[in-house]
Amino acid sequence: MHKKDLWLRLKNYHFDHIVAPGFWEHVTARFGNTNPSVKAFARKIAKKHGWKNIFAYRALEEYKKFVYLGLLSHFQVTPSKVIDVVWHEHLLFSKAYRDFCNDVIERQFDHHPELLPVEEQTSRFGEQYLKTLELYKTEFGLEPTQDIWYNTKFDKDQLRRKLSSDSMVYAGDDPNPLHTYFGSSPAAEYPEFSGFDGGDAGGGGDNGDWGDGSGGDGGSDSGGDSGSCSGGCSGGCGGGGD
């Protein structure tokens, strides 16, 4: 699948698979008609992990980028803590996740968690994490979002010193980065390549209480403290690759 086609499939995926048959009426009544399944999923993650709704929404969008990188790379990509939380939450909808792999990305995207914190394995995941960040910069032409991508258990400075320069090179079949296929597109239409933040969540969405979480968060675009992201494999995992 061509890079551009793959990304558009992911970008336009709204997690509709997670909505059970016959439940759409309830979801749209609660979240409106614009991407209600994304908003419902983001709200669920936000409430469970103590995040703001809009932060969870942004994390879902960055998770799509992580999946894209995993399908593209020749190594297993490793997520940040925030991305890992979203990945785990998606996996919990087991049938929906299978349908996503079969219908949207047309390939299995398996989760390979760290079994034991053995130094050799932890180091390998750490190197994969850094390569994932570098591949993100190459493909999207931007620095990874700080609050979502740089929350990790790995010591990035220490790992960088261990990596040789040739181990950080781009790995993929198409030498043209993804962002070059969208160079002339409007920034508001493709914010993932421009640094324009916000997407189509709109701050408040279609429902008056979408943006305020449990009713009094004050609107700060934050994921809360880092402890809320410590579940799952905390970045000690990988997926994709050949």
Coordinates of N, CA and C in Angstrom, one line a residue:
M1 N 0.8 -1.2 0.0 CA 0.0 0.0 0.0 C 0.9 1.2 0.0
H2 N 0.6 2.2 -0.9 CA 1.4 3.4 -0.9 C 1.3 4.2 0.4
K3 N 2.3 4.9 0.7 CA 2.4 5.7 2.0 C 1.2 6.6 2.1
K4 N 0.9 7.4 1.1 CA -0.2 8.4 1.1 C -1.5 7.7 1.4
D5 N -1.7 6.6 0.6 CA -3.0 5.8 0.8 C -3.1 5.3 2.2
L6 N -2.0 4.7 2.7 CA -2.0 4.2 4.1 C -2.4 5.3 5.1
W7 N -1.7 6.4 5.0 CA -1.9 7.5 5.9 C -3.4 8.0 5.9
L8 N -3.9 8.1 4.7 CA -5.3 8.6 4.5 C -6.3 7.7 5.1
R9 N -6.0 6.4 5.0 CA -6.9 5.4 5.7 C -6.9 5.5 7.2
L10 N -5.7 5.7 7.7 CA -5.5 5.9 9.2 C -6.1 7.3 9.6
K11 N -5.8 8.3 8.9 CA -6.3 9.6 9.3 C -7.8 9.7 9.3
N12 N -8.4 9.0 8.3 CA -9.9 9.0 8.2 C -10.6 7.9 9.0
Y13 N -9.8 7.1 9.8 CA -10.4 6.1 10.6 C -10.9 6.8 11.9
H14 N -12.1 6.6 12.2 CA -12.7 7.2 13.4 C -13.1 6.3 14.5
F15 N -12.5 5.1 14.5 CA -12.7 4.1 15.6 C -14.2 3.7 15.6
D16 N -14.8 3.6 14.4 CA -16.2 3.2 14.4 C -16.4 1.8 14.8
H17 N -15.3 0.9 14.6 CA -15.5 -0.5 15.0 C -15.8 -0.7 16.5
I18 N -15.4 0.3 17.3 CA -15.6 0.0 18.7 C -17.1 0.2 19.2
V19 N -17.9 0.8 18.3 CA -19.3 1.0 18.6 C -20.1 -0.3 18.3
A20 N -20.7 -0.8 19.3 CA -21.5 -2.1 19.1 C -22.7 -1.8 18.2
P21 N -23.1 -2.8 17.4 CA -24.3 -2.7 16.6 C -25.5 -2.3 17.5
G22 N -26.3 -1.4 17.0 CA -27.4 -0.9 17.7 C -27.2 0.1 18.7
F23 N -25.9 0.5 18.9 CA -25.6 1.5 19.9 C -25.3 2.9 19.4
W24 N -25.3 3.0 18.0 CA -25.0 4.3 17.4 C -25.9 5.4 17.8
E25 N -27.2 5.1 18.0 CA -28.1 6.1 18.4 C -27.7 6.8 19.7
H26 N -27.3 6.0 20.7 CA -26.9 6.5 22.0 C -25.6 7.3 21.8
V27 N -24.7 6.9 21.0 CA -23.4 7.6 20.9 C -23.6 8.9 20.2
T28 N -24.4 9.0 19.1 CA -24.6 10.2 18.4 C -25.5 11.2 19.3
A29 N -26.4 10.6 20.1 CA -27.2 11.5 21.0 C -26.3 12.2 22.0
R30 N -25.2 11.5 22.4 CA -24.3 12.0 23.4 C -23.3 12.9 22.9
F31 N -22.7 12.6 21.7 CA -21.5 13.3 21.2 C -21.8 14.0 19.9
G32 N -23.0 14.0 19.3 CA -23.3 14.6 18.1 C -22.9 13.7 16.9
N33 N -23.0 14.3 15.7 CA -22.9 13.5 14.5 C -21.5 13.6 13.9
T34 N -20.6 14.5 14.4 CA -19.2 14.6 13.9 C -18.3 13.8 14.7
N35 N -17.8 12.7 14.1 CA -16.9 11.8 14.7 C -17.3 11.4 16.2
P36 N -18.5 10.9 16.4 CA -18.9 10.6 17.7 C -18.2 9.4 18.4
S37 N -17.7 8.5 17.5 CA -17.0 7.3 18.1 C -15.7 7.7 18.6
V38 N -15.0 8.6 17.9 CA -13.7 9.1 18.4 C -13.9 9.8 19.7
K39 N -14.9 10.7 19.8 CA -15.1 11.5 21.0 C -15.5 10.6 22.2
A40 N -16.3 9.5 21.9 CA -16.7 8.6 22.9 C -15.5 7.8 23.5
F41 N -14.6 7.4 22.5 CA -13.4 6.6 22.9 C -12.5 7.5 23.7
A42 N -12.3 8.8 23.2 CA -11.4 9.7 23.9 C -12.0 10.0 25.3
R43 N -13.3 10.2 25.5 CA -13.9 10.4 26.8 C -13.7 9.2 27.7
K44 N -13.8 8.0 27.2 CA -13.6 6.8 28.0 C -12.2 6.8 28.5
I45 N -11.2 7.0 27.6 CA -9.8 7.0 28.0 C -9.5 8.1 29.0
A46 N -10.0 9.3 28.8 CA -9.8 10.4 29.7 C -10.3 10.2 31.1
K47 N -11.5 9.6 31.2 CA -12.1 9.4 32.5 C -11.3 8.3 33.2
K48 N -10.8 7.3 32.5 CA -10.1 6.2 33.1 C -8.7 6.6 33.6
H49 N -8.0 7.5 32.9 CA -6.6 7.8 33.2 C -6.4 9.2 33.7
G50 N -7.5 9.9 34.0 CA -7.4 11.2 34.6 C -6.9 12.3 33.6
W51 N -7.2 12.1 32.3 CA -6.7 13.1 31.3 C -7.9 14.0 31.0
K52 N -7.5 15.1 30.3 CA -8.5 16.0 29.8 C -9.1 15.3 28.5
N53 N -10.3 15.6 28.2 CA -10.9 15.0 26.9 C -10.1 15.4 25.7
I54 N -9.7 16.7 25.6 CA -9.0 17.1 24.4 C -7.6 16.5 24.3
F55 N -7.0 16.2 25.4 CA -5.7 15.6 25.4 C -5.8 14.1 24.9
A56 N -6.9 13.5 25.4 CA -7.1 12.1 25.0 C -7.4 12.0 23.5
Y57 N -8.1 13.0 23.0 CA -8.4 13.1 21.6 C -7.1 13.3 20.8
R58 N -6.2 14.1 21.2 CA -5.0 14.3 20.6 C -4.1 13.1 20.6
A59 N -4.2 12.4 21.8 CA -3.4 11.1 21.9 C -3.9 10.1 20.9
L60 N -5.2 10.0 20.6 CA -5.7 9.1 19.6 C -5.2 9.5 18.2
E61 N -5.1 10.7 17.9 CA -4.5 11.1 16.6 C -3.0 10.8 16.5
E62 N -2.3 11.0 17.6 CA -0.9 10.6 17.6 C -0.7 9.1 17.6
Y63 N -1.6 8.3 18.1 CA -1.6 6.9 18.1 C -1.7 6.4 16.6
K64 N -2.5 7.1 15.8 CA -2.6 6.7 14.4 C -1.2 6.9 13.7
K65 N -0.5 7.9 14.1 CA 0.8 8.1 13.6 C 1.8 7.0 14.0
F66 N 1.6 6.6 15.2 CA 2.5 5.5 15.7 C 2.2 4.2 14.9
V67 N 0.9 3.9 14.7 CA 0.6 2.7 13.9 C 1.2 2.8 12.5
Y68 N 1.0 4.0 11.9 CA 1.6 4.2 10.5 C 3.1 3.9 10.5
L69 N 3.8 4.5 11.5 CA 5.3 4.2 11.6 C 5.6 2.7 11.8
G70 N 4.8 2.0 12.5 CA 5.0 0.6 12.8 C 4.8 -0.2 11.5
L71 N 3.9 0.2 10.7 CA 3.6 -0.5 9.4 C 4.7 -0.2 8.4
L72 N 5.3 1.0 8.5 CA 6.3 1.4 7.5 C 7.7 0.9 7.8
S73 N 8.0 0.8 9.1 CA 9.4 0.6 9.5 C 9.8 -0.9 9.3
H74 N 11.2 -1.0 9.3 CA 11.8 -2.3 9.2 C 12.2 -2.8 10.6
F75 N 11.8 -2.1 11.6 CA 12.1 -2.4 13.0 C 10.8 -2.3 13.8
Q76 N 10.8 -2.9 14.9 CA 9.6 -2.8 15.8 C 9.6 -1.4 16.4
V77 N 8.5 -0.7 16.2 CA 8.4 0.6 16.9 C 8.0 0.5 18.3
T78 N 8.5 1.4 19.2 CA 8.2 1.4 20.6 C 7.5 2.7 21.0
P79 N 6.4 2.7 21.7 CA 5.7 3.9 22.0 C 6.1 4.6 23.2
S80 N 5.7 5.8 23.4 CA 5.8 6.5 24.7 C 4.7 5.9 25.6
K81 N 4.7 6.4 26.9 CA 3.8 5.9 27.9 C 2.3 6.2 27.4
V82 N 2.2 7.5 26.9 CA 0.8 7.9 26.5 C 0.3 7.1 25.4
I83 N 1.1 6.9 24.3 CA 0.7 6.1 23.2 C 0.5 4.7 23.6
D84 N 1.3 4.2 24.5 CA 1.1 2.8 25.0 C -0.3 2.6 25.6
V85 N -0.7 3.6 26.4 CA -2.0 3.6 27.1 C -3.1 3.5 26.1
V86 N -3.0 4.3 25.0 CA -4.0 4.3 24.0 C -4.1 3.0 23.3
W87 N -2.9 2.5 23.0 CA -2.8 1.2 22.3 C -3.4 0.1 23.1
H88 N -3.2 0.1 24.4 CA -3.8 -0.9 25.3 C -5.3 -0.8 25.3
E89 N -5.8 0.4 25.3 CA -7.2 0.7 25.4 C -7.9 0.2 24.1
H90 N -7.2 0.4 22.9 CA -7.7 -0.1 21.7 C -7.7 -1.6 21.6
L91 N -6.7 -2.3 22.1 CA -6.6 -3.7 22.2 C -7.7 -4.3 23.0
L92 N -8.2 -3.6 24.0 CA -9.3 -4.2 24.9 C -10.5 -4.4 24.1
F93 N -10.8 -3.6 23.0 CA -11.9 -3.9 22.1 C -11.4 -5.0 21.1
S94 N -11.3 -6.2 21.6 CA -10.6 -7.2 20.8 C -11.1 -7.4 19.4
K95 N -12.4 -7.5 19.2 CA -13.0 -7.7 17.9 C -12.8 -6.4 17.1
A96 N -13.0 -5.3 17.7 CA -12.8 -4.0 17.0 C -11.4 -3.9 16.5
Y97 N -10.5 -4.3 17.3 CA -9.0 -4.2 16.9 C -8.7 -5.1 15.8
R98 N -9.3 -6.3 15.8 CA -9.1 -7.3 14.7 C -9.7 -6.7 13.4
D99 N -10.9 -6.1 13.5 CA -11.5 -5.5 12.4 C -10.7 -4.3 11.8
F100 N -10.1 -3.6 12.7 CA -9.2 -2.4 12.3 C -8.0 -3.0 11.5
C101 N -7.4 -4.0 12.1 CA -6.3 -4.6 11.4 C -6.6 -5.2 10.0
N102 N -7.8 -5.8 9.9 CA -8.2 -6.5 8.7 C -8.7 -5.5 7.7
D103 N -9.5 -4.5 8.1 CA -10.3 -3.7 7.2 C -9.6 -2.4 6.9
V104 N -8.8 -1.8 7.8 CA -8.2 -0.5 7.6 C -6.7 -0.6 7.2
I105 N -5.9 -1.2 8.0 CA -4.5 -1.3 7.7 C -4.1 -2.6 6.9
E106 N -5.1 -3.5 6.9 CA -4.9 -4.7 6.1 C -3.6 -5.5 6.4
R107 N -3.4 -5.5 7.7 CA -2.2 -6.2 8.2 C -2.3 -6.3 9.7
Q108 N -1.8 -7.4 10.3 CA -1.8 -7.5 11.8 C -0.7 -6.6 12.4
F109 N -1.1 -5.9 13.4 CA -0.2 -5.0 14.1 C -0.2 -5.5 15.5
D110 N 0.7 -6.4 15.8 CA 0.8 -7.1 17.1 C 1.5 -6.3 18.1
H111 N 1.1 -6.6 19.4 CA 1.7 -5.9 20.5 C 2.7 -6.9 21.2
H112 N 3.9 -6.5 21.4 CA 4.9 -7.3 21.9 C 5.5 -6.7 23.2
P113 N 4.9 -7.0 24.4 CA 5.3 -6.3 25.6 C 6.6 -6.9 26.2
E114 N 7.2 -6.1 27.0 CA 8.4 -6.6 27.7 C 7.9 -7.5 28.8
L115 N 8.4 -8.8 28.9 CA 8.0 -9.7 29.9 C 8.7 -9.5 31.2
L116 N 10.0 -9.3 31.2 CA 10.8 -9.0 32.4 C 11.7 -7.8 32.1
P117 N 12.0 -6.9 33.1 CA 12.9 -5.8 32.8 C 14.4 -6.2 32.8
V118 N 14.7 -7.1 31.8 CA 16.1 -7.5 31.6 C 16.8 -6.4 30.9
E119 N 18.0 -6.1 31.3 CA 18.7 -5.0 30.7 C 18.9 -5.1 29.2
E120 N 19.2 -6.2 28.7 CA 19.3 -6.4 27.2 C 18.0 -6.0 26.5
Q121 N 16.9 -6.6 27.0 CA 15.6 -6.3 26.3 C 15.2 -4.9 26.5
T122 N 15.4 -4.3 27.7 CA 15.0 -2.9 27.9 C 15.8 -2.0 27.0
S123 N 17.1 -2.3 26.9 CA 18.0 -1.5 26.0 C 17.5 -1.6 24.6
R124 N 17.0 -2.8 24.1 CA 16.6 -2.9 22.8 C 15.3 -2.1 22.6
F125 N 14.4 -2.1 23.5 CA 13.2 -1.3 23.4 C 13.5 0.2 23.4
G126 N 14.5 0.5 24.2 CA 14.9 1.9 24.3 C 15.4 2.4 22.9
E127 N 16.3 1.6 22.3 CA 16.8 2.0 21.0 C 15.7 2.0 19.9
Q128 N 14.7 1.1 20.0 CA 13.6 1.2 19.1 C 12.7 2.4 19.4
Y129 N 12.6 2.8 20.6 CA 11.9 4.1 20.9 C 12.5 5.3 20.2
L130 N 13.9 5.4 20.3 CA 14.6 6.5 19.7 C 14.5 6.4 18.2
K131 N 14.5 5.2 17.6 CA 14.4 5.1 16.2 C 13.0 5.5 15.8
T132 N 12.0 5.2 16.6 CA 10.6 5.6 16.3 C 10.5 7.1 16.3
L133 N 11.1 7.8 17.2 CA 11.1 9.3 17.2 C 11.7 9.8 16.0
E134 N 12.9 9.2 15.6 CA 13.6 9.7 14.4 C 12.7 9.5 13.1
L135 N 12.1 8.3 13.1 CA 11.3 8.1 11.9 C 10.0 9.0 11.8
Y136 N 9.5 9.3 13.0 CA 8.4 10.3 13.1 C 8.9 11.6 12.5
K137 N 10.0 12.1 12.9 CA 10.6 13.4 12.3 C 10.7 13.3 10.8
T138 N 11.2 12.2 10.3 CA 11.4 12.0 8.9 C 10.1 12.0 8.2
E139 N 9.1 11.3 8.6 CA 7.9 11.1 7.9 C 7.0 12.3 8.0
F140 N 6.9 12.9 9.2 CA 5.9 14.0 9.3 C 6.6 15.4 9.3
G141 N 7.9 15.4 9.2 CA 8.6 16.7 9.0 C 8.5 17.6 10.2
L142 N 8.2 17.0 11.4 CA 8.0 17.8 12.6 C 8.6 17.0 13.8
E143 N 8.9 17.8 14.8 CA 9.3 17.1 16.1 C 8.0 16.5 16.7
P144 N 8.2 15.3 17.3 CA 7.0 14.6 18.0 C 6.5 15.5 19.1
T145 N 5.2 15.5 19.3 CA 4.5 16.3 20.3 C 5.1 16.0 21.6
Q146 N 5.6 17.0 22.3 CA 6.3 16.8 23.6 C 5.5 16.1 24.6
D147 N 4.3 16.6 24.9 CA 3.5 16.0 26.0 C 3.0 14.6 25.8
I148 N 3.0 14.2 24.5 CA 2.5 12.9 24.2 C 3.6 11.9 23.9
W149 N 4.7 12.3 23.3 CA 5.7 11.4 22.8 C 6.9 11.3 23.7
Y150 N 7.2 12.3 24.6 CA 8.4 12.3 25.4 C 8.2 11.9 26.8
N151 N 7.0 11.3 27.1 CA 6.8 10.8 28.4 C 7.2 9.3 28.3
T152 N 8.4 8.9 28.8 CA 8.9 7.6 28.7 C 9.7 7.2 29.8
K153 N 9.9 5.9 30.0 CA 10.7 5.4 31.1 C 12.2 5.3 30.7
F154 N 12.5 5.6 29.4 CA 13.8 5.4 28.9 C 14.6 6.7 29.1
D155 N 15.9 6.6 29.3 CA 16.8 7.8 29.4 C 17.3 8.1 28.0
K156 N 16.6 9.1 27.4 CA 16.9 9.4 26.0 C 18.3 9.8 25.8
D157 N 18.9 10.7 26.7 CA 20.2 11.1 26.5 C 21.2 10.0 26.5
Q158 N 21.1 9.1 27.5 CA 22.0 8.0 27.6 C 21.9 7.1 26.4
L159 N 20.7 6.8 25.9 CA 20.5 5.9 24.8 C 21.1 6.5 23.5
R160 N 21.0 7.9 23.4 CA 21.5 8.5 22.2 C 23.0 8.3 22.1
R161 N 23.7 8.4 23.3 CA 25.1 8.2 23.3 C 25.5 6.8 22.8
K162 N 24.6 5.8 23.0 CA 24.9 4.4 22.7 C 24.7 4.2 21.2
L163 N 23.9 5.0 20.6 CA 23.5 4.7 19.2 C 24.5 5.3 18.2
S164 N 24.9 4.6 17.3 CA 25.8 5.1 16.2 C 24.9 5.9 15.2
S165 N 25.5 6.8 14.5 CA 24.8 7.6 13.6 C 24.1 6.8 12.5
D166 N 24.7 5.7 12.0 CA 24.1 5.0 11.0 C 23.0 4.1 11.4
S167 N 22.8 3.9 12.7 CA 21.7 3.1 13.2 C 20.4 4.0 13.3
M168 N 20.5 5.3 13.0 CA 19.3 6.1 13.1 C 18.8 6.5 11.7
V169 N 19.3 5.9 10.7 CA 18.9 6.3 9.4 C 17.5 5.8 9.1
Y170 N 16.8 6.4 8.1 CA 15.5 6.1 7.8 C 15.4 4.7 7.3
A171 N 14.3 4.0 7.7 CA 14.1 2.6 7.3 C 12.7 2.5 6.6
G172 N 12.7 2.2 5.4 CA 11.5 2.1 4.7 C 11.7 1.8 3.2
D173 N 10.7 1.3 2.5 CA 10.8 1.0 1.1 C 10.8 2.3 0.2
D174 N 10.0 3.2 0.6 CA 9.8 4.5 -0.2 C 10.7 5.5 0.4
P175 N 11.7 6.0 -0.3 CA 12.6 7.0 0.3 C 12.0 8.4 0.5
N176 N 10.8 8.7 -0.1 CA 10.2 10.0 0.0 C 9.3 10.0 1.3
P177 N 9.7 10.9 2.2 CA 8.9 11.0 3.5 C 7.4 11.3 3.2
L178 N 6.6 10.9 4.1 CA 5.1 11.1 3.9 C 4.8 12.5 3.7
H179 N 5.4 13.5 4.5 CA 4.9 14.9 4.4 C 5.2 15.5 3.0
T180 N 6.1 14.9 2.2 CA 6.3 15.4 0.9 C 5.1 15.2 -0.1
Y181 N 4.3 14.3 0.3 CA 3.1 14.0 -0.6 C 1.9 15.0 -0.2
F182 N 2.1 15.8 0.8 CA 1.1 16.7 1.2 C 1.6 18.1 1.3
G183 N 2.7 18.4 0.6 CA 3.4 19.7 0.7 C 2.6 20.9 0.3
S184 N 1.7 20.7 -0.7 CA 0.9 21.8 -1.2 C -0.5 21.8 -0.6
S185 N -0.8 21.0 0.4 CA -2.1 20.9 1.0 C -2.3 21.9 2.0
P186 N -3.6 22.4 2.2 CA -3.8 23.4 3.2 C -3.4 22.9 4.6
A187 N -2.8 23.8 5.4 CA -2.4 23.4 6.8 C -3.5 23.0 7.7
A188 N -4.7 23.6 7.5 CA -5.8 23.3 8.4 C -6.4 22.0 8.0
E189 N -6.2 21.6 6.8 CA -6.8 20.3 6.4 C -5.9 19.1 6.8
Y190 N -4.6 19.4 6.8 CA -3.6 18.3 7.2 C -2.7 18.9 8.3
P191 N -3.2 19.1 9.5 CA -2.4 19.7 10.6 C -1.2 18.8 11.0
E192 N -1.3 17.6 10.7 CA -0.2 16.6 11.1 C 1.1 16.9 10.5
F193 N 1.1 17.7 9.4 CA 2.3 18.1 8.7 C 2.7 19.6 8.9
S194 N 1.9 20.3 9.6 CA 2.1 21.7 9.7 C 2.4 22.2 11.1
G195 N 2.2 21.4 12.1 CA 2.3 21.8 13.4 C 1.1 22.5 14.0
F196 N 0.1 22.7 13.1 CA -1.2 23.3 13.5 C -1.9 22.3 14.4
D197 N -2.2 22.8 15.7 CA -2.8 21.8 16.6 C -4.3 22.0 16.7
G198 N -5.0 21.0 17.2 CA -6.4 21.1 17.4 C -7.2 20.1 16.7
G199 N -6.9 19.9 15.4 CA -7.6 18.9 14.6 C -9.1 19.3 14.5
D200 N -10.0 18.3 14.4 CA -11.4 18.6 14.3 C -12.1 18.4 15.6
A201 N -11.4 18.3 16.7 CA -12.1 18.2 18.0 C -12.8 19.4 18.3
G202 N -12.2 20.6 17.9 CA -12.9 21.8 18.1 C -13.0 22.3 19.5
G203 N -12.3 21.8 20.4 CA -12.4 22.2 21.8 C -13.6 21.8 22.5
G204 N -14.8 22.0 21.9 CA -16.0 21.7 22.6 C -16.8 20.6 21.8
G205 N -16.4 20.3 20.6 CA -17.1 19.3 19.8 C -18.5 19.7 19.6
D206 N -19.4 18.8 19.4 CA -20.8 19.0 19.2 C -21.6 19.0 20.4
N207 N -21.0 18.7 21.5 CA -21.8 18.6 22.7 C -21.2 19.5 23.8
G208 N -22.0 20.3 24.5 CA -21.5 21.3 25.4 C -20.5 20.8 26.5
D209 N -20.7 19.5 26.9 CA -19.8 19.1 28.0 C -18.7 18.2 27.5
W210 N -18.4 18.2 26.1 CA -17.3 17.4 25.6 C -16.0 17.9 26.1
G211 N -15.8 19.2 26.1 CA -14.5 19.7 26.3 C -14.1 19.9 27.8
D212 N -15.1 19.7 28.7 CA -14.8 20.0 30.1 C -14.6 18.7 31.0
G213 N -14.5 17.5 30.4 CA -14.3 16.3 31.1 C -15.4 16.1 32.1
S214 N -15.1 16.0 33.4 CA -16.0 15.7 34.4 C -16.8 16.9 35.0
G215 N -16.5 18.1 34.3 CA -17.3 19.2 34.7 C -16.6 20.4 35.3
G216 N -15.3 20.3 35.5 CA -14.6 21.5 36.1 C -13.1 21.5 35.9
D217 N -12.6 21.1 34.7 CA -11.2 20.9 34.6 C -10.5 22.3 34.2
G218 N -11.3 23.2 33.8 CA -10.8 24.5 33.5 C -10.2 24.7 32.1
G219 N -10.3 23.6 31.3 CA -9.9 23.7 29.9 C -8.4 23.6 29.6
S220 N -7.6 23.3 30.5 CA -6.2 23.1 30.2 C -5.9 21.9 29.4
D221 N -5.1 22.1 28.3 CA -4.9 20.9 27.4 C -3.7 20.1 27.9
S222 N -4.0 19.3 28.9 CA -3.0 18.5 29.6 C -3.5 17.1 29.9
G223 N -2.5 16.2 30.0 CA -2.8 14.9 30.3 C -2.8 14.6 31.8
G224 N -2.6 15.6 32.6 CA -2.5 15.3 34.1 C -1.1 15.0 34.4
D225 N -0.9 14.4 35.6 CA 0.5 14.1 36.0 C 1.0 12.8 35.3
S226 N 2.3 12.6 35.3 CA 2.9 11.5 34.5 C 2.5 10.2 35.1
G227 N 2.1 10.2 36.4 CA 1.8 8.9 37.0 C 0.5 8.3 36.4
S228 N -0.3 9.1 35.7 CA -1.5 8.5 35.1 C -1.2 7.7 33.9
C229 N 0.0 7.7 33.4 CA 0.4 7.0 32.2 C 1.3 5.8 32.5
S230 N 1.3 5.4 33.8 CA 2.3 4.4 34.2 C 1.8 2.9 34.0
G231 N 0.5 2.8 33.5 CA 0.0 1.5 33.4 C 0.5 0.8 32.1
G232 N 0.0 -0.4 31.9 CA 0.4 -1.1 30.7 C 1.9 -1.5 30.8
C233 N 2.5 -1.5 29.6 CA 3.9 -1.9 29.6 C 4.9 -0.7 29.7
S234 N 4.3 0.5 29.9 CA 5.0 1.7 30.1 C 6.1 2.0 29.1
G235 N 5.8 1.7 27.9 CA 6.8 2.0 26.8 C 7.7 0.8 26.5
G236 N 7.7 -0.2 27.4 CA 8.6 -1.4 27.2 C 7.9 -2.4 26.3
C237 N 7.6 -2.0 25.0 CA 6.9 -2.9 24.1 C 7.3 -2.5 22.7
G238 N 6.8 -3.3 21.7 CA 7.0 -2.9 20.4 C 6.0 -3.5 19.5
G239 N 5.9 -3.1 18.2 CA 5.0 -3.6 17.3 C 5.4 -3.2 15.9
G240 N 4.9 -4.0 14.9 CA 5.2 -3.7 13.5 C 6.5 -4.3 13.2
G241 N 7.2 -3.7 12.2 CA 8.5 -4.2 11.7 C 8.3 -5.4 10.8
D242 N 9.4 -5.8 10.2 CA 9.3 -6.9 9.3 C 9.9 -8.2 10.0

